[in-house]
Short mmCIF file of C-alpha atoms in Angstrom, two decimals:
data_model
loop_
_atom_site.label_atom_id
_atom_site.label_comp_id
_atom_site.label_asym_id
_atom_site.label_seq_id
_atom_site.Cartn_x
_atom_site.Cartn_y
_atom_site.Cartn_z
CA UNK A 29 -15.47 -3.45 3.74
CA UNK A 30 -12.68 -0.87 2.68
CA UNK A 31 -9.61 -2.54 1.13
CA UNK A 32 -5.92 -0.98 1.95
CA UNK A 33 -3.07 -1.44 1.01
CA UNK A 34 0.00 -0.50 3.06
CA UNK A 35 3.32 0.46 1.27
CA UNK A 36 6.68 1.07 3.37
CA UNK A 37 9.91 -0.08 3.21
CA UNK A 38 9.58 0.00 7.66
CA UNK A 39 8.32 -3.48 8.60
CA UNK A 40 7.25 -1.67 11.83
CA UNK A 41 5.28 1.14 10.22
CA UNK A 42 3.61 -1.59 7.97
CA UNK A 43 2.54 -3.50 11.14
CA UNK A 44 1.96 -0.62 13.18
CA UNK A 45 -0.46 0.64 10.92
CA UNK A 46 -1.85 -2.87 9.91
CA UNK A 47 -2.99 -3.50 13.78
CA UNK A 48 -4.67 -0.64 13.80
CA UNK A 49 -6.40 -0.54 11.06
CA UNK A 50 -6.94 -4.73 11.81
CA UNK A 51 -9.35 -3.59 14.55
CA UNK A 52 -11.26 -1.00 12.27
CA UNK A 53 -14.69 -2.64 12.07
CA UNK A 54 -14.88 -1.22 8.15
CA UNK A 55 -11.09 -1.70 6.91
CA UNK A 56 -9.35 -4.73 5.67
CA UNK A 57 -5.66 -5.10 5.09
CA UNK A 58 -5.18 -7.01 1.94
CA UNK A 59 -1.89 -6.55 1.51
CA UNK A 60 1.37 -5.06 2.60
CA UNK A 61 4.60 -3.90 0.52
CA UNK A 62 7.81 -3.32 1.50
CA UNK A 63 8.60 -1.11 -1.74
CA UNK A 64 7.26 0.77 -4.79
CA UNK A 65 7.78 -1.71 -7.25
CA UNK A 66 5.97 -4.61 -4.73
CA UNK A 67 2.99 -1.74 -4.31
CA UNK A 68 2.35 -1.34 -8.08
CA UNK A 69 2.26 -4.91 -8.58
CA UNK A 70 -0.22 -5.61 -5.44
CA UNK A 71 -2.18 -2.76 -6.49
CA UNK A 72 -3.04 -3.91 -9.41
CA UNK A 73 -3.58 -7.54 -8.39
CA UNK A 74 -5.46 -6.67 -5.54
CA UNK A 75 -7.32 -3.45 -6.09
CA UNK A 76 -7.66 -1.94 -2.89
CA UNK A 77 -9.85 0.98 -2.14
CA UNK A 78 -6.95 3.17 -0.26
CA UNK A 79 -3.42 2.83 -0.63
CA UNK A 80 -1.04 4.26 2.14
CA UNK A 81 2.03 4.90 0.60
CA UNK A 82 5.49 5.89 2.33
CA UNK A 83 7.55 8.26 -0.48
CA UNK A 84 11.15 7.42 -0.16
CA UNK A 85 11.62 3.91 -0.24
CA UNK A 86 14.04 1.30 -2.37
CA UNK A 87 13.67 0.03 -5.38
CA UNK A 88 11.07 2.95 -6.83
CA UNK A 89 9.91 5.67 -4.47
CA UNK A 90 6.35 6.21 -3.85
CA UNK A 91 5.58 9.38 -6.18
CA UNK A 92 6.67 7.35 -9.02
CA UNK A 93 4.60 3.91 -8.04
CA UNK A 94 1.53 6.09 -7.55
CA UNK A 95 1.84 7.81 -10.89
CA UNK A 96 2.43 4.06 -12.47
CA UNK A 97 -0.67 2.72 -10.29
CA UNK A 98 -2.79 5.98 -11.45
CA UNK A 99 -1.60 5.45 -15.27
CA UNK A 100 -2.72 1.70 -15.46
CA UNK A 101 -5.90 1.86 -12.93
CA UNK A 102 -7.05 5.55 -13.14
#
């Protein structure tokens, strides 16, 4: 099973995507983030194999949480 994480600060993006990758038969949502700062810290509780990260978002954007996800879990 391939574990994403979804990052956006749309709650219908994040569910959007979530029900359709929910009827993947080889993806998982583990966990879903409505900002950078709430993606770094599920990334690195939850380790997902592919995180699908929006860009411009509140709190810290999403080139900046994926350099801080890549720095402590290259």
């Amino acid at each position: 099973m391939i574990k994403v994480l979804i990052v956006d600060d749309h709650e219908m993006v994040r569910l959007g995507l979530a029900t359709y990758i929910g009827v993947q038969p080889d993806l998982e949502v583990v966990d879903q983030a409505e900002n950078g700062q709430e993606g770094v810290d599920m990334a690195l509780k939850d380790r997902p194999d592919i995180i699908l990260m929006d860009l411009v978002m509140p709190v810290k954007d999403g080139i900046t949480a994926t350099k801080e996800i890549l720095k402590a879990w290259p």
